[in-house]
PDB file of C-alpha atoms in Angstrom:
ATOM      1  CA  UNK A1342       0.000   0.000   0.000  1.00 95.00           C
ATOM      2  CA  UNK A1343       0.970   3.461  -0.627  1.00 97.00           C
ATOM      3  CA  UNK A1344       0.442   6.207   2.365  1.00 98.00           C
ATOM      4  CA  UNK A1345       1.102  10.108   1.790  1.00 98.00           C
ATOM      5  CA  UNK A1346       2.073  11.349   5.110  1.00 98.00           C
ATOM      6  CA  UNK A1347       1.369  15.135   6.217  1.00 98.00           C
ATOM      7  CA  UNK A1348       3.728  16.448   8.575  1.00 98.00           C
ATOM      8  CA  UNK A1349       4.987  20.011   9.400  1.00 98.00           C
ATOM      9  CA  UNK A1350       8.392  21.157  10.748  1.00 98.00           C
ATOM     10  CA  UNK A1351      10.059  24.017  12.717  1.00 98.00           C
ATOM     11  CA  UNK A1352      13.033  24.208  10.531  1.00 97.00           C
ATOM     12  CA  UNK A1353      15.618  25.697  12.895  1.00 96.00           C
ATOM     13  CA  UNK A1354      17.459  22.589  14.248  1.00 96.00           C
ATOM     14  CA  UNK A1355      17.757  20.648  10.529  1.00 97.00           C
ATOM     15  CA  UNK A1356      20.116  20.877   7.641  1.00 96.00           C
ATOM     16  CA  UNK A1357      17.374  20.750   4.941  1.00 95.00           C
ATOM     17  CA  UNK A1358      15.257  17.991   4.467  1.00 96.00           C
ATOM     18  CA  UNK A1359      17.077  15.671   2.756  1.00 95.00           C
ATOM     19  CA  UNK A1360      19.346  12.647   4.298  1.00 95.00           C
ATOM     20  CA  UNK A1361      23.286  14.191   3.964  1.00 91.00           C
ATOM     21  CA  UNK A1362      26.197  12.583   5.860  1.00 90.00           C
ATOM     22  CA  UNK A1363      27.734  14.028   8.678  1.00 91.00           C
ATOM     23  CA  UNK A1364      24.324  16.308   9.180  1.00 95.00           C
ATOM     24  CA  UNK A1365      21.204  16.134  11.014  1.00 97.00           C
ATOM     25  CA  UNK A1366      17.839  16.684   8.563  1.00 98.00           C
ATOM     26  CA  UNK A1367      14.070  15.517   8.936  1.00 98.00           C
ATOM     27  CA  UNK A1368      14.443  12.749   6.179  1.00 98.00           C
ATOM     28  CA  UNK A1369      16.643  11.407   8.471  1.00 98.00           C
ATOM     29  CA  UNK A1370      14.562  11.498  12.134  1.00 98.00           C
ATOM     30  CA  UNK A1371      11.198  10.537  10.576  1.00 98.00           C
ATOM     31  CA  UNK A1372      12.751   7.962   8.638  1.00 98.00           C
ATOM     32  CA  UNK A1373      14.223   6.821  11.643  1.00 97.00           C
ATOM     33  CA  UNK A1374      10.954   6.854  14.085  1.00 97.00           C
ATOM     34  CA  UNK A1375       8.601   5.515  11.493  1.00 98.00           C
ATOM     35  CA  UNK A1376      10.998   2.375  10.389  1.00 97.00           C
ATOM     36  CA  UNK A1377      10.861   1.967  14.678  1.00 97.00           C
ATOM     37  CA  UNK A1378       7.433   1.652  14.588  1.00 97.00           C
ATOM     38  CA  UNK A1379       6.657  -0.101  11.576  1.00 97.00           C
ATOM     39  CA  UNK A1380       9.357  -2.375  12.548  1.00 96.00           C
ATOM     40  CA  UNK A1381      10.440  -1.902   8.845  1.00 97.00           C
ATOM     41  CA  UNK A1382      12.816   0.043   6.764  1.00 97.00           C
ATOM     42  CA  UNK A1383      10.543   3.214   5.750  1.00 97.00           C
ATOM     43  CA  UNK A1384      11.571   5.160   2.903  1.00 97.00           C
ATOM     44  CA  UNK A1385       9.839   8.458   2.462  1.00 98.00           C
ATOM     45  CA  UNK A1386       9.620  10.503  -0.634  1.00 98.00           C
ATOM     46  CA  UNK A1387       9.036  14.642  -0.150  1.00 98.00           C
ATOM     47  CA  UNK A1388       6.856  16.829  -2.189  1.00 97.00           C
ATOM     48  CA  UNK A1389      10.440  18.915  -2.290  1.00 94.00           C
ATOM     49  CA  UNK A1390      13.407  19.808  -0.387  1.00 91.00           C
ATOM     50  CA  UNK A1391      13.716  22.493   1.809  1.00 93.00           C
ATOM     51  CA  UNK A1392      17.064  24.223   2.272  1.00 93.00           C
ATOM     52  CA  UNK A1393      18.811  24.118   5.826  1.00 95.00           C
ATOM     53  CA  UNK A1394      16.890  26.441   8.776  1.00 96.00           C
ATOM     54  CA  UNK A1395      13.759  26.638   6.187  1.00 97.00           C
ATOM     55  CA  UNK A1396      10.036  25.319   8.303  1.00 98.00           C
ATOM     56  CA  UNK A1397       6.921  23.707   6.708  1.00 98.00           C
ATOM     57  CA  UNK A1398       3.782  24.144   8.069  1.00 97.00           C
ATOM     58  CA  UNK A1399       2.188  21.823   5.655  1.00 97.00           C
ATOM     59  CA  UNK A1400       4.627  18.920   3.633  1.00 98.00           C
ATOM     60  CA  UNK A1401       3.685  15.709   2.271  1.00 98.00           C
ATOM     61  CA  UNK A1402       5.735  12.797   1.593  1.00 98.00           C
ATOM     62  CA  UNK A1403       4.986   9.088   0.260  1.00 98.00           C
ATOM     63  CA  UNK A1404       6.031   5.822   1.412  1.00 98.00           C
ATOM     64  CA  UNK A1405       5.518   2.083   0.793  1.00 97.00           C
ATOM     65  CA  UNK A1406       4.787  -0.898   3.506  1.00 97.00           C
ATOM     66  CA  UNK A1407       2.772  -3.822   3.816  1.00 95.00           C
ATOM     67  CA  UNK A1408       2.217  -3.307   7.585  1.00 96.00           C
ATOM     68  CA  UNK A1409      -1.514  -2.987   8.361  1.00 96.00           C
ATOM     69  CA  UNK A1410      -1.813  -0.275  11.042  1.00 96.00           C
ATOM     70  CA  UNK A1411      -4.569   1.907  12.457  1.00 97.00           C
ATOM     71  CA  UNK A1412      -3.935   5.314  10.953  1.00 96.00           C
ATOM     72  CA  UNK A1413      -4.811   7.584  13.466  1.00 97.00           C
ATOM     73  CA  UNK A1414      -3.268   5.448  16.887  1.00 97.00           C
ATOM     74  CA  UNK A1415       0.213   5.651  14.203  1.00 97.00           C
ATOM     75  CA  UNK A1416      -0.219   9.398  13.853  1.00 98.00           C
ATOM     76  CA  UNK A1417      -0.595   9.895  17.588  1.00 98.00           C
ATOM     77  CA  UNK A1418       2.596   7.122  18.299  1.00 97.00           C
ATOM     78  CA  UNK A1419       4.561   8.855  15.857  1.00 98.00           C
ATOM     79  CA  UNK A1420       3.840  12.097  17.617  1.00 98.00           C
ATOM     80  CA  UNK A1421       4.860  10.806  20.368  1.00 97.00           C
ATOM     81  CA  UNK A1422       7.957   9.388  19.606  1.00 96.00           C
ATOM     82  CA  UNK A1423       9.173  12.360  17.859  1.00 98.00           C
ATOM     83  CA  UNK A1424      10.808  15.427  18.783  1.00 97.00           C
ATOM     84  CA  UNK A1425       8.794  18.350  19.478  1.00 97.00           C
ATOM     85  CA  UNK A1426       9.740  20.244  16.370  1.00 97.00           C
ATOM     86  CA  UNK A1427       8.523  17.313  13.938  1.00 98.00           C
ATOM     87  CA  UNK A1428       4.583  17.243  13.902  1.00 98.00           C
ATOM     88  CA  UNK A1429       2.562  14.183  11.953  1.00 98.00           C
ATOM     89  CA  UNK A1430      -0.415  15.530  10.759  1.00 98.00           C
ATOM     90  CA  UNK A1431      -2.089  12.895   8.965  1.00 97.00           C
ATOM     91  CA  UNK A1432      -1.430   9.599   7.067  1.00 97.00           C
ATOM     92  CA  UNK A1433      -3.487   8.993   4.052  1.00 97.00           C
ATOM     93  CA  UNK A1434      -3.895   6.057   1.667  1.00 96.00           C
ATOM     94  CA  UNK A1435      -3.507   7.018  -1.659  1.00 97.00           C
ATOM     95  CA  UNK A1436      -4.073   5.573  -5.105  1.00 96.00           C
ATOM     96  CA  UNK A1437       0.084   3.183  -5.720  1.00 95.00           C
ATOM     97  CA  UNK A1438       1.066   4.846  -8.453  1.00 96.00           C
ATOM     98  CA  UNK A1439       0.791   8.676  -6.608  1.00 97.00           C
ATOM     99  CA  UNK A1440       4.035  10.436  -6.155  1.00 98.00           C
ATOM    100  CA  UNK A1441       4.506  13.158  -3.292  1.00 98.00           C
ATOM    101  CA  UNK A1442       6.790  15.104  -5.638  1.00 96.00           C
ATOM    102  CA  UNK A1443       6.006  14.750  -9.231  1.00 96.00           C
ATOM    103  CA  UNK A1444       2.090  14.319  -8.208  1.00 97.00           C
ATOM    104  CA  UNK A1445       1.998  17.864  -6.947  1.00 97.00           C
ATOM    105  CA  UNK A1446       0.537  20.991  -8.898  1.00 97.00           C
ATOM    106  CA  UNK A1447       0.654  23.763  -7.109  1.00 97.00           C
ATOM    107  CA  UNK A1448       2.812  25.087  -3.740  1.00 98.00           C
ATOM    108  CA  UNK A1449       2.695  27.955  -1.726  1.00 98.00           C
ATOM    109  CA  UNK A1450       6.038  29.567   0.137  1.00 98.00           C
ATOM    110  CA  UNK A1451       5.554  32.400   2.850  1.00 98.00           C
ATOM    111  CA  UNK A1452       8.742  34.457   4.093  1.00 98.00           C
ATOM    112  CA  UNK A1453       7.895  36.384   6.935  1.00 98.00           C
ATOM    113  CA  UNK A1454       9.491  40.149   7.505  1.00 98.00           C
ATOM    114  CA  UNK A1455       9.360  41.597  11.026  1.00 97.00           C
ATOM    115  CA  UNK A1456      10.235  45.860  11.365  1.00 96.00           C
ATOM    116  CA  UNK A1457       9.989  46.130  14.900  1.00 94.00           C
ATOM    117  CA  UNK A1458      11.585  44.148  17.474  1.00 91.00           C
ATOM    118  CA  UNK A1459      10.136  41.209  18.452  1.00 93.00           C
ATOM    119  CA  UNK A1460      12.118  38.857  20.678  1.00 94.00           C
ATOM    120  CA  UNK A1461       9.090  35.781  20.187  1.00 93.00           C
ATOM    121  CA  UNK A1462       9.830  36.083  16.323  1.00 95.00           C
ATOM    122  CA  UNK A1463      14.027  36.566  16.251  1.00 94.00           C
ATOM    123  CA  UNK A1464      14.353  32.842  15.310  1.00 93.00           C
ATOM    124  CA  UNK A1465      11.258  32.580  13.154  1.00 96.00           C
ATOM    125  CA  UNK A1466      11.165  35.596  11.033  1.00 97.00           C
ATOM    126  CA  UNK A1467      13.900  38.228   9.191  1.00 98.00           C
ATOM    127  CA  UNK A1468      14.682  41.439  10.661  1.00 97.00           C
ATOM    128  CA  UNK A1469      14.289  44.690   8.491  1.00 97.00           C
ATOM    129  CA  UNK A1470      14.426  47.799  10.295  1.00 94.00           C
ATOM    130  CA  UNK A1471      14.494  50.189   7.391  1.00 95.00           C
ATOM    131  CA  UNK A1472      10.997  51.687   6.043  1.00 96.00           C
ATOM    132  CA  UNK A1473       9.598  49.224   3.109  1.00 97.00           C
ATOM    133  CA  UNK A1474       7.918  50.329   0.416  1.00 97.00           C
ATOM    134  CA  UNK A1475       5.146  47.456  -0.043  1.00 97.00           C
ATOM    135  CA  UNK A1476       3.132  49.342  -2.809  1.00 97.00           C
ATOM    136  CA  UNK A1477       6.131  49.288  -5.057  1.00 98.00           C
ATOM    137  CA  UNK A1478       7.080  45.689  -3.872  1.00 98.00           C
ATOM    138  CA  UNK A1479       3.463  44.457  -4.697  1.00 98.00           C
ATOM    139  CA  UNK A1480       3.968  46.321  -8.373  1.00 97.00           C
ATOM    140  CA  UNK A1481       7.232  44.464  -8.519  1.00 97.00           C
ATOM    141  CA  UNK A1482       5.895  41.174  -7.534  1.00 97.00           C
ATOM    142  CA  UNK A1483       3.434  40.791 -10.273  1.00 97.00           C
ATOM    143  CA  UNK A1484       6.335  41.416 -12.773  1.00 97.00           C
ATOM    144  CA  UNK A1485       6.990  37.851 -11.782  1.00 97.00           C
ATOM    145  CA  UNK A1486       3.777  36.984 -13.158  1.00 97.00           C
ATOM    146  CA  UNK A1487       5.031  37.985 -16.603  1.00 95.00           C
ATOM    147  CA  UNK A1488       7.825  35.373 -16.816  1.00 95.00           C
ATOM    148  CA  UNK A1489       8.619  32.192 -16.673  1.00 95.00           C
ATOM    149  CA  UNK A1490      11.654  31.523 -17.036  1.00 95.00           C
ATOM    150  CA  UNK A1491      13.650  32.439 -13.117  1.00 96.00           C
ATOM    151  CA  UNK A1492      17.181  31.689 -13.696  1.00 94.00           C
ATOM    152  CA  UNK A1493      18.165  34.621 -12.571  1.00 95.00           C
ATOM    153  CA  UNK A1494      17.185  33.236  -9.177  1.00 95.00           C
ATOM    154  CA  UNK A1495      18.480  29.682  -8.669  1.00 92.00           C
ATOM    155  CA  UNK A1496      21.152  28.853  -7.027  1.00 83.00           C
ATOM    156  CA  UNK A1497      24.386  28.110  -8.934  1.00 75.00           C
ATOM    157  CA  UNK A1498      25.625  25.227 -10.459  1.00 68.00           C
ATOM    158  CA  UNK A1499      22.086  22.788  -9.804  1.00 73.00           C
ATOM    159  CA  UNK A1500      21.112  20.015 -11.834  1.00 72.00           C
ATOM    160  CA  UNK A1501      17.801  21.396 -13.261  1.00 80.00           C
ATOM    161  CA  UNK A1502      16.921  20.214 -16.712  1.00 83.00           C
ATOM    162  CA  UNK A1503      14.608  23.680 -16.730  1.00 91.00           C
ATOM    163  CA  UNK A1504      14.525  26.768 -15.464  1.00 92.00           C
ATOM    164  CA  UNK A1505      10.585  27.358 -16.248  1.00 95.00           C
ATOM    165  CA  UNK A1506       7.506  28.171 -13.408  1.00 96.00           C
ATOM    166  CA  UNK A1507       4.430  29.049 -13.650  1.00 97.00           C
ATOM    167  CA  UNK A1508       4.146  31.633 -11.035  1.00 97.00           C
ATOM    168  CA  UNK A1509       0.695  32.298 -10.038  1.00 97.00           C
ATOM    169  CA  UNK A1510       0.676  34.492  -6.669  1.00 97.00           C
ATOM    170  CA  UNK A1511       3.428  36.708  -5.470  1.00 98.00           C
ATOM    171  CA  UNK A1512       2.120  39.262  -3.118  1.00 98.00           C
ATOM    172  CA  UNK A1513       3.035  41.340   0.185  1.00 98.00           C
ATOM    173  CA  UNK A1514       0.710  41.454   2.893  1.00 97.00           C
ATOM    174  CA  UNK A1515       0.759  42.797   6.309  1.00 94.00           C
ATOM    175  CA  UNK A1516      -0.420  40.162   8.955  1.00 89.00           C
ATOM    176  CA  UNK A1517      -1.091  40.765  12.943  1.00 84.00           C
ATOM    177  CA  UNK A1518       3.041  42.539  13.201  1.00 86.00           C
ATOM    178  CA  UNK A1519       4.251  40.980  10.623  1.00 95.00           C
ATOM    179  CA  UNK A1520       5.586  41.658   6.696  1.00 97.00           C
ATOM    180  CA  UNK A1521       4.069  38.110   4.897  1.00 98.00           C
ATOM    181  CA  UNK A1522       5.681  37.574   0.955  1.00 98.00           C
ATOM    182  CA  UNK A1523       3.429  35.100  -0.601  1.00 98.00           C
ATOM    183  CA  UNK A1524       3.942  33.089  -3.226  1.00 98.00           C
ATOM    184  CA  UNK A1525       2.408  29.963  -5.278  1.00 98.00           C
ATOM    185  CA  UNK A1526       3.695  28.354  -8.525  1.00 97.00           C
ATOM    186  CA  UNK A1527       3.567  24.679  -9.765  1.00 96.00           C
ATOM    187  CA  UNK A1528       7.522  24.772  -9.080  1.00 95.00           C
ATOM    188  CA  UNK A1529      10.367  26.409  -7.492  1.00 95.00           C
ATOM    189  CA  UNK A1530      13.853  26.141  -8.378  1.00 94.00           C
ATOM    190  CA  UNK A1531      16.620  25.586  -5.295  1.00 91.00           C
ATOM    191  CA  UNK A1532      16.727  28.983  -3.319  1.00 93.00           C
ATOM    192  CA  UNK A1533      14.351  30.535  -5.895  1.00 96.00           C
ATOM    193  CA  UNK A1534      12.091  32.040  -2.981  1.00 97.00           C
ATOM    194  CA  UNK A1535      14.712  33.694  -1.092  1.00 97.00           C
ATOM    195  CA  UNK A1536      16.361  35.548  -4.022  1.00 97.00           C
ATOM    196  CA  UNK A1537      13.199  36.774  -5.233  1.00 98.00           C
ATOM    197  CA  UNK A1538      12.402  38.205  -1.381  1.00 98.00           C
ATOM    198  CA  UNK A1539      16.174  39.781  -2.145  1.00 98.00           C
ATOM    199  CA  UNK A1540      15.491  41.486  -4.659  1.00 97.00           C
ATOM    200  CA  UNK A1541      11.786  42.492  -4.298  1.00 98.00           C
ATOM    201  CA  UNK A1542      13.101  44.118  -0.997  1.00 98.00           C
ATOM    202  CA  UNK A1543      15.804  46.467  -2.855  1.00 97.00           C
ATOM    203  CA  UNK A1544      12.919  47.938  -4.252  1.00 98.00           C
ATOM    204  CA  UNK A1545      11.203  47.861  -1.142  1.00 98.00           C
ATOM    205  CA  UNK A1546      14.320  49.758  -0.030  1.00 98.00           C
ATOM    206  CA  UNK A1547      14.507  52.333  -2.797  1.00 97.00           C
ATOM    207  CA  UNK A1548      16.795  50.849  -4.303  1.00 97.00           C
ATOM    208  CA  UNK A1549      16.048  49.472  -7.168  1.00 97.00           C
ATOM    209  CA  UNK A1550      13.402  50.365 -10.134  1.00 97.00           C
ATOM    210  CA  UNK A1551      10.742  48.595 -11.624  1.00 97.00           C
ATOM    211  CA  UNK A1552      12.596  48.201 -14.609  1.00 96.00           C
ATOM    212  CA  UNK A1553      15.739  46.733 -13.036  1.00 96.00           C
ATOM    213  CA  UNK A1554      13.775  44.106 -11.884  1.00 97.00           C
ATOM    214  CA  UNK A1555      12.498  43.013 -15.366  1.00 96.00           C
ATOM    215  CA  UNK A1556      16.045  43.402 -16.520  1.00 96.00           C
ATOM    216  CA  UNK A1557      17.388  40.945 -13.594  1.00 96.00           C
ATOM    217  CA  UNK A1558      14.408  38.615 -15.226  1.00 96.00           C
ATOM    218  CA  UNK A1559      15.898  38.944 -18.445  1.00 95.00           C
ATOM    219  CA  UNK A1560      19.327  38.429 -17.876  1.00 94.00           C
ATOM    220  CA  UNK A1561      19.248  34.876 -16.291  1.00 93.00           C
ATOM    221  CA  UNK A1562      22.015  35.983 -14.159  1.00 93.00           C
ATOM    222  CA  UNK A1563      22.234  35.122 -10.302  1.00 93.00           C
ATOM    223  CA  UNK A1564      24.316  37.668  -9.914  1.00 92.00           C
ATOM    224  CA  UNK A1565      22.579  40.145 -10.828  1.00 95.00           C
ATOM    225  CA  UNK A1566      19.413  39.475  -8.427  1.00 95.00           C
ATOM    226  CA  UNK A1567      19.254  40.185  -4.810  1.00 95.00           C
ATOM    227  CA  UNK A1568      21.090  38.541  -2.321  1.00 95.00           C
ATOM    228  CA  UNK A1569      19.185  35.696  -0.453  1.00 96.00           C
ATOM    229  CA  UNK A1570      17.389  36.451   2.735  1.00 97.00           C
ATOM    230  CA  UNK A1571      17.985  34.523   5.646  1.00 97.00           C
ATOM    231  CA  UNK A1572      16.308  30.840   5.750  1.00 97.00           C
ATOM    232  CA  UNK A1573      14.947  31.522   9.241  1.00 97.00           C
ATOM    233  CA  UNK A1574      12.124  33.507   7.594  1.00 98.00           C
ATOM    234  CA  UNK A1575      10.472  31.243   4.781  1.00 98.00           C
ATOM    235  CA  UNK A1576       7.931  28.799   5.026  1.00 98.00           C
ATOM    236  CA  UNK A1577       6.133  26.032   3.199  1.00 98.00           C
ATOM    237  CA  UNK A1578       2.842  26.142   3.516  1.00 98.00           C
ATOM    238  CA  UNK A1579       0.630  24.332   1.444  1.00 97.00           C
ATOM    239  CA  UNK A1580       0.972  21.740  -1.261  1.00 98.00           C
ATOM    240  CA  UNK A1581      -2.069  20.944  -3.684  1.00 97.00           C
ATOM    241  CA  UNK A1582      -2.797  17.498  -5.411  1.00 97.00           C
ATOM    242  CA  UNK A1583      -5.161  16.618  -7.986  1.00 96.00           C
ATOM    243  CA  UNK A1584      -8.283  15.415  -6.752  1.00 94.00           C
ATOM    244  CA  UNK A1585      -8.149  11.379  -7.801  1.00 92.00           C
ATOM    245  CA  UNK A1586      -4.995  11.758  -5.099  1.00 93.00           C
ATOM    246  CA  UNK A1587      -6.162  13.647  -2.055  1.00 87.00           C
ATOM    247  CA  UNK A1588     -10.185  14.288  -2.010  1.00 74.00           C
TER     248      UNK A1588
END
C-alpha cells in the first residue's frame, strides 16, 4: 500500500530535508521513528526539499509498507515518539502509483518580515528595520507573473533540466506585526524564494526600479538578483494534489 504522510516542521534545528552525511535533517529522524514503529525500513519521498533552517507548516511525503496499522493510533505514536519540532499531521492512503513530488501541482512559500523588534519572532522571522515600500514591492511582484523563465534566481551550479515556473501568486501582505511575501507556482527552483524576497526588498528599499527588476528577469544571471534572505524567515505552507490523489 501506498500512504502520503502530512507532517509540518520548525526548521531551525535541521540541515534541509534531505538525508546528507555528517548532518542532522528531517528525512533522516522521521525515517528513523517511522521504520521503529513499523518495525520496517521506511523510505519516504518529499513533495520537495527544503534548504537548511527553512520550516513547513504543511509537507507531504509518500512511502511504501505492507504493515496494516490503524492510521490515526500511528499518527498519535509517531507524535509521540518524535521530537517536538517534527509534527505528523495525517497519514493517508492514496491511489500506488501517486508520487509526493512529481504528483503535486501547485505550492505555496511564505517568508515572513518583522520591522519592529520582536524577541518571540528573532528565530522565526527576518529582521528589516528600514521603512519598506510594499506598494512598489506588490507592483514588482506581479512582474513575476510575466515570466517564466527564473534563472536569474536559482542557485548556482544545480542540476535542473529547466529553469521554467508558472508563477501564479506573489504578493506582500501585512499580517497581525508581521511583513508576509506570498507566493504559489507549480515549481520552485533551489533557493528561488529567497532571491526573489532579495530582490523584491531592494525595491522595497529604494533601491532598485521597476525596470531593473524586469532586466534581472531577463538576464538569467544570479548575480545580478538580490542577495538571499535569511532561511529563518520562509515557510512552506501548502501543497495541492489533484483530486483522484487527495479528495
Amino acid at each position: 500500500m501506498r500512504y502520503f504522510l502530512v507532517f509540518s516542521y520548525y526548521g531551525k534545528a535541521y540541515h534541509g530535508w534531505q538525508i546528507q552525511p555528517n548532518a542532522i535533517t528531517v528525512q533522516e529522524v522521521l525515517e528513523q521513528a517511522m521504520s521503529l514503529l513499523f518495525r520496517e525500513t521506511v523510505q519516504l519521498t518529499a513533495a520537495g526539499r527544503t534548504d537548511a533552517g527553512v520550516h513547513a507548516r504543511e509537507m507531504y511525503a509518500h512511502f511504501n509498507t505492507e504493515v496494516v496499522f490503524n492510521r490515526e493510533e500511528m499518527r498519535y505514536r509517531l507524535n509521540a515518539f518524535l521530537p517536538k519540532d517534527i509534527a505528523v499531521k495525517d497519514i493517508i492512503e492514496v491511489p500506488e502509483d501517486a508520487h509526493a513530488r512529481f504528483d503535486a501541482i501547485e505550492r505555496t512559500y511564505e517568508y515572513w518580515i518583522v520591522q519592529n523588534k520582536d524577541p518571540f519572532l528573532t528565530d522565526a522571522a527576518h529582521y528589516v528595520k528600514y521603512p519598506l515600500n510594499v506598494e512598489a514591492m506588490n507592483e514588482a511582484g506581479t512582474i513575476l507573473l510575466e515570466h517564466t523563465d527564473f534563472e536569474c534566481f536559482s542557485k548556482s551550479n544545480t542540476d535542473v533540466k529547466t529553469y521554467l515556473c508558472d508563477v501564479k501568486k506573489a504578493s506582500w501582505q501585512q499580517k497581525e506585526g508581521l511583513l508576509v511575501f506570498t507566493i504559489t507556482a507549480d515549481r520552485f527552483l533551489r533557493n528561488m524564494v529567497r532571491a526573489v524576497v532579495g530582490t523584491l526588498l531592494e525595491v522595497g528599499l529604494g533601491k532598485w526600479s521597476l525596470d531593473e527588476v524586469k532586466l534581472v528577469l531577463e538576464s538569467k544571471d544570479r548575480s545580478r538578483a538580490g542577495v538571499s534572505v535569511p532561511a529563518k524567515g520562509l515557510y512552506l505552507t501548502e501543497v495541492k494534489y489533484p483530486n483522484h490523489i487527495i479528495r
